[in-house]
Amino acid sequence: MLTSRPRGTADIVPPDTARWQWLESLARDVCRVYGYFEIRTPTFEHSELFHRGVGDTSDIVEKETYTFEDRGKRSLTLRPEGTASVVRAYLENGLHNRPQPVKLYYLSLPIFRYEKPQAGRLREHHQFGVEALGSDDPHLDAEVIALSLDFVRRAGLTQLDLRLNSIGCPACRPRYREVLVEYYRGHTGEMCADCRRRLERNPLRLLDCKTDRALAAAAPRSLDFLCEACRAHFDGLKAALEELGIGYTVDPTLVRGLDYYTRTVFEFTHGALGAQNALFGGGRYDGLAETLGGPRVPGVGFGLGMERLLGALAGEGRLPEAETGVTAFVIAADGARARALPLVQRLRAAGVAADMDFLDRSFRAQFKAAARYPAHFAVILGEAELAAGAAAVKDLERGVQETVPLDDLAEYLRRRAPRSGPQAGA
Ligand code: HAM
């Protein structure tokens, strides 16, 4: 049917768009004060970028990509996440030659994953994320976490939990991996089919399994196998978070679903989200640039689903009112209709949000339309007012009416227009 959208996608229509814009302006402001600058990358990339970058054994690449061949027989993939593209762009644009770290953010970036759609899980969702590249310093991990927390708190969320883990590096992870595989081999009878299949390919993901929780809880912990450098890094991060007064829980079963992570992984969960309770997450990916054929560029970042954040805000009853109103709706008597559009244009030129009737409504019906819009003021152009070079201005909320000379009208409305909608809190 041509009137229905593909499964797992969503339309964002007014007044909801105002809520997105409010979150976007908040995100931009938080990034500005933290010294992060915006990056925009293509919607599709060479498929190989995600196979190598995100990893063939991750669910996202193994089962969820939207991959197609273009007319030149190249395999392209709609981005299933933001990090690999940002690291690719950093290398390709020579950002490694700039002063480090380079701190970047992306906003409302469309992300495509062929998942089973359910509440909080879409096939196209939108992420706000940051990537800080070119430093190993655990203070940078703490900064990224602090930035994300500032953002969601300024948006109004309170019920958040931060879970933290370190999954080591290529020096210490192989040993941990062996021990983990050995442990799970001893429990294959109790494992779900998915986990049995993952055992050899991607054993860390077993810890993530929603069904085998008891097995994961009793499994060997990566934290007990960290090398000296990874241990010091994790201790540094925890100390930095404590210094900033950011509470966290160390969760040894937290591994996250992308293969590029090294050392730090973290996730914020939110009580109101139900089954998909991961509000957002991130971590360090010190080997990703090398995997893509570049030099060693350590990095850390997070990605946050805007839809999930809006869901969490709704769950806490903190979604701001959003409206599509205007300041002034010009209402014209029959003999004054021709004067309406020029007046509306004059108001707009002065920065006043103004509109008028385009359905040839009766005078009374125009009033109703103004109230329904909603407009704060009805600007009434009657023949008598026009003859006097004035308009009658009715405050539709308070019900009071005054006659205002046309030359003073824009200023009069600007001074009295209340700020409203989500933008008011930004
Ligand atoms: P991710 O955990 O796969 O990480 O996704 C980040 C966030 O995107 C999730 O926590 C969730 O808020 C949202 N999200 C993911 N999938 C969906 C979906 N199907 N529907 C709605 N929302 C979704 C990454 O993508 C990493 N690139 C994050 C990162 C950046 N790590 C380091 N830097």
Short mmCIF file of N, CA and C in Angstrom, two decimals, residues 145 148-149 160-166 207-210 213 216 223 234 237-238 241 246-257 263-270 275-283 308:
data_model
loop_
_atom_site.label_atom_id
_atom_site.label_comp_id
_atom_site.label_asym_id
_atom_site.label_seq_id
_atom_site.Cartn_x
_atom_site.Cartn_y
_atom_site.Cartn_z
N ILE A 145 31.36 10.38 29.30
CA ILE A 145 30.25 9.95 30.16
C ILE A 145 29.56 11.17 30.78
N SER A 148 27.39 13.00 28.24
CA SER A 148 26.13 12.32 27.94
C SER A 148 25.15 12.48 29.10
N LEU A 149 25.68 12.44 30.30
CA LEU A 149 24.83 12.56 31.48
C LEU A 149 24.26 13.99 31.59
N LEU A 160 18.21 7.23 36.06
CA LEU A 160 19.24 6.65 35.21
C LEU A 160 20.23 5.83 36.01
N ASP A 161 20.69 4.74 35.43
CA ASP A 161 21.75 3.97 36.08
C ASP A 161 22.88 3.79 35.10
N LEU A 162 24.10 4.02 35.58
CA LEU A 162 25.29 3.84 34.74
C LEU A 162 25.95 2.52 35.12
N ARG A 163 26.12 1.65 34.10
CA ARG A 163 26.86 0.40 34.32
C ARG A 163 28.16 0.49 33.54
N LEU A 164 29.19 -0.09 34.13
CA LEU A 164 30.54 0.11 33.61
C LEU A 164 31.29 -1.21 33.64
N ASN A 165 32.16 -1.41 32.65
CA ASN A 165 33.02 -2.59 32.68
C ASN A 165 34.26 -2.31 31.85
N SER A 166 35.29 -3.15 32.01
CA SER A 166 36.43 -3.08 31.11
C SER A 166 36.63 -4.46 30.50
N LEU A 207 27.85 -13.36 27.53
CA LEU A 207 27.57 -12.67 28.80
C LEU A 207 26.36 -11.75 28.70
N ASP A 208 26.04 -11.40 27.46
CA ASP A 208 24.98 -10.46 27.15
C ASP A 208 23.61 -11.13 27.00
N CYS A 209 23.63 -12.47 26.95
CA CYS A 209 22.42 -13.21 26.60
C CYS A 209 21.31 -12.93 27.63
N LYS A 210 20.12 -12.61 27.09
CA LYS A 210 19.01 -12.27 27.98
C LYS A 210 18.46 -13.51 28.69
N ARG A 213 21.03 -15.68 32.04
CA ARG A 213 21.56 -14.70 33.00
C ARG A 213 22.37 -15.35 34.13
N ALA A 216 25.79 -16.27 33.04
CA ALA A 216 26.64 -15.08 32.87
C ALA A 216 27.11 -14.56 34.23
N LEU A 223 37.45 -8.45 34.27
CA LEU A 223 38.21 -7.59 35.18
C LEU A 223 39.32 -8.35 35.89
N PHE A 234 41.31 1.38 33.86
CA PHE A 234 39.99 1.24 34.47
C PHE A 234 39.96 1.94 35.84
N LEU A 237 39.67 5.61 35.27
CA LEU A 237 38.31 6.03 34.89
C LEU A 237 37.41 6.08 36.13
N LYS A 238 37.49 5.04 36.94
CA LYS A 238 36.64 5.02 38.14
C LYS A 238 36.96 6.20 39.05
N LEU A 241 35.52 9.39 37.59
CA LEU A 241 34.05 9.48 37.77
C LEU A 241 33.73 9.86 39.22
N ILE A 246 29.99 11.21 39.77
CA ILE A 246 29.10 10.41 38.92
C ILE A 246 29.05 8.97 39.45
N GLY A 247 27.87 8.57 39.89
CA GLY A 247 27.71 7.22 40.44
C GLY A 247 27.69 6.17 39.34
N TYR A 248 28.17 4.97 39.64
CA TYR A 248 28.18 3.90 38.64
C TYR A 248 28.15 2.55 39.35
N THR A 249 27.79 1.52 38.59
CA THR A 249 27.90 0.16 39.09
C THR A 249 28.82 -0.59 38.14
N VAL A 250 29.79 -1.30 38.67
CA VAL A 250 30.62 -2.14 37.80
C VAL A 250 29.81 -3.40 37.52
N ASP A 251 29.59 -3.67 36.23
CA ASP A 251 28.81 -4.85 35.83
C ASP A 251 29.70 -5.75 34.96
N PRO A 252 30.24 -6.82 35.54
CA PRO A 252 31.18 -7.67 34.80
C PRO A 252 30.54 -8.38 33.61
N THR A 253 29.20 -8.37 33.50
CA THR A 253 28.58 -9.03 32.35
C THR A 253 28.32 -8.05 31.21
N LEU A 254 28.67 -6.79 31.41
CA LEU A 254 28.42 -5.81 30.33
C LEU A 254 29.52 -5.94 29.27
N VAL A 255 29.13 -6.28 28.04
CA VAL A 255 30.13 -6.41 26.97
C VAL A 255 29.79 -5.57 25.73
N ARG A 256 28.50 -5.31 25.51
CA ARG A 256 28.02 -4.55 24.34
C ARG A 256 28.23 -5.30 23.03
N GLY A 257 27.42 -4.85 22.03
CA GLY A 257 27.29 -5.70 20.85
C GLY A 257 28.19 -5.43 19.67
N ARG A 263 38.86 -2.13 26.33
CA ARG A 263 38.83 -1.49 27.65
C ARG A 263 37.41 -1.07 28.04
N THR A 264 37.18 0.25 28.15
CA THR A 264 35.91 0.75 28.69
C THR A 264 34.68 0.39 27.87
N VAL A 265 33.67 -0.16 28.52
CA VAL A 265 32.33 -0.21 27.94
C VAL A 265 31.37 0.30 29.00
N PHE A 266 30.36 1.05 28.55
CA PHE A 266 29.37 1.55 29.53
C PHE A 266 27.99 1.62 28.90
N GLU A 267 27.00 1.62 29.76
CA GLU A 267 25.63 1.70 29.28
C GLU A 267 24.80 2.41 30.34
N PHE A 268 23.90 3.26 29.88
CA PHE A 268 22.93 3.87 30.79
C PHE A 268 21.60 3.17 30.58
N THR A 269 21.03 2.69 31.67
CA THR A 269 19.71 2.07 31.57
C THR A 269 18.70 3.01 32.21
N HIS A 270 17.45 2.81 31.82
CA HIS A 270 16.39 3.66 32.34
C HIS A 270 15.18 2.81 32.67
N ALA A 275 11.66 -3.72 28.24
CA ALA A 275 12.61 -4.72 27.76
C ALA A 275 13.84 -4.08 27.13
N GLN A 276 13.61 -3.04 26.32
CA GLN A 276 14.75 -2.36 25.69
C GLN A 276 15.23 -1.27 26.65
N ASN A 277 15.71 -1.68 27.84
CA ASN A 277 15.96 -0.66 28.85
C ASN A 277 17.31 0.05 28.70
N ALA A 278 18.10 -0.36 27.70
CA ALA A 278 19.35 0.36 27.44
C ALA A 278 19.00 1.68 26.78
N LEU A 279 19.21 2.75 27.51
CA LEU A 279 18.90 4.06 26.94
C LEU A 279 19.99 4.44 25.93
N PHE A 280 21.22 4.28 26.35
CA PHE A 280 22.32 4.50 25.40
C PHE A 280 23.60 3.91 25.97
N GLY A 281 24.62 3.84 25.09
CA GLY A 281 25.86 3.23 25.55
C GLY A 281 27.03 3.60 24.68
N GLY A 282 28.19 3.18 25.14
CA GLY A 282 29.39 3.48 24.37
C GLY A 282 30.60 2.80 24.96
N GLY A 283 31.74 3.32 24.58
CA GLY A 283 32.97 2.73 25.09
C GLY A 283 34.15 3.14 24.25
N ARG A 308 14.59 6.49 21.90
CA ARG A 308 14.58 5.93 23.26
C ARG A 308 14.55 7.03 24.30
#
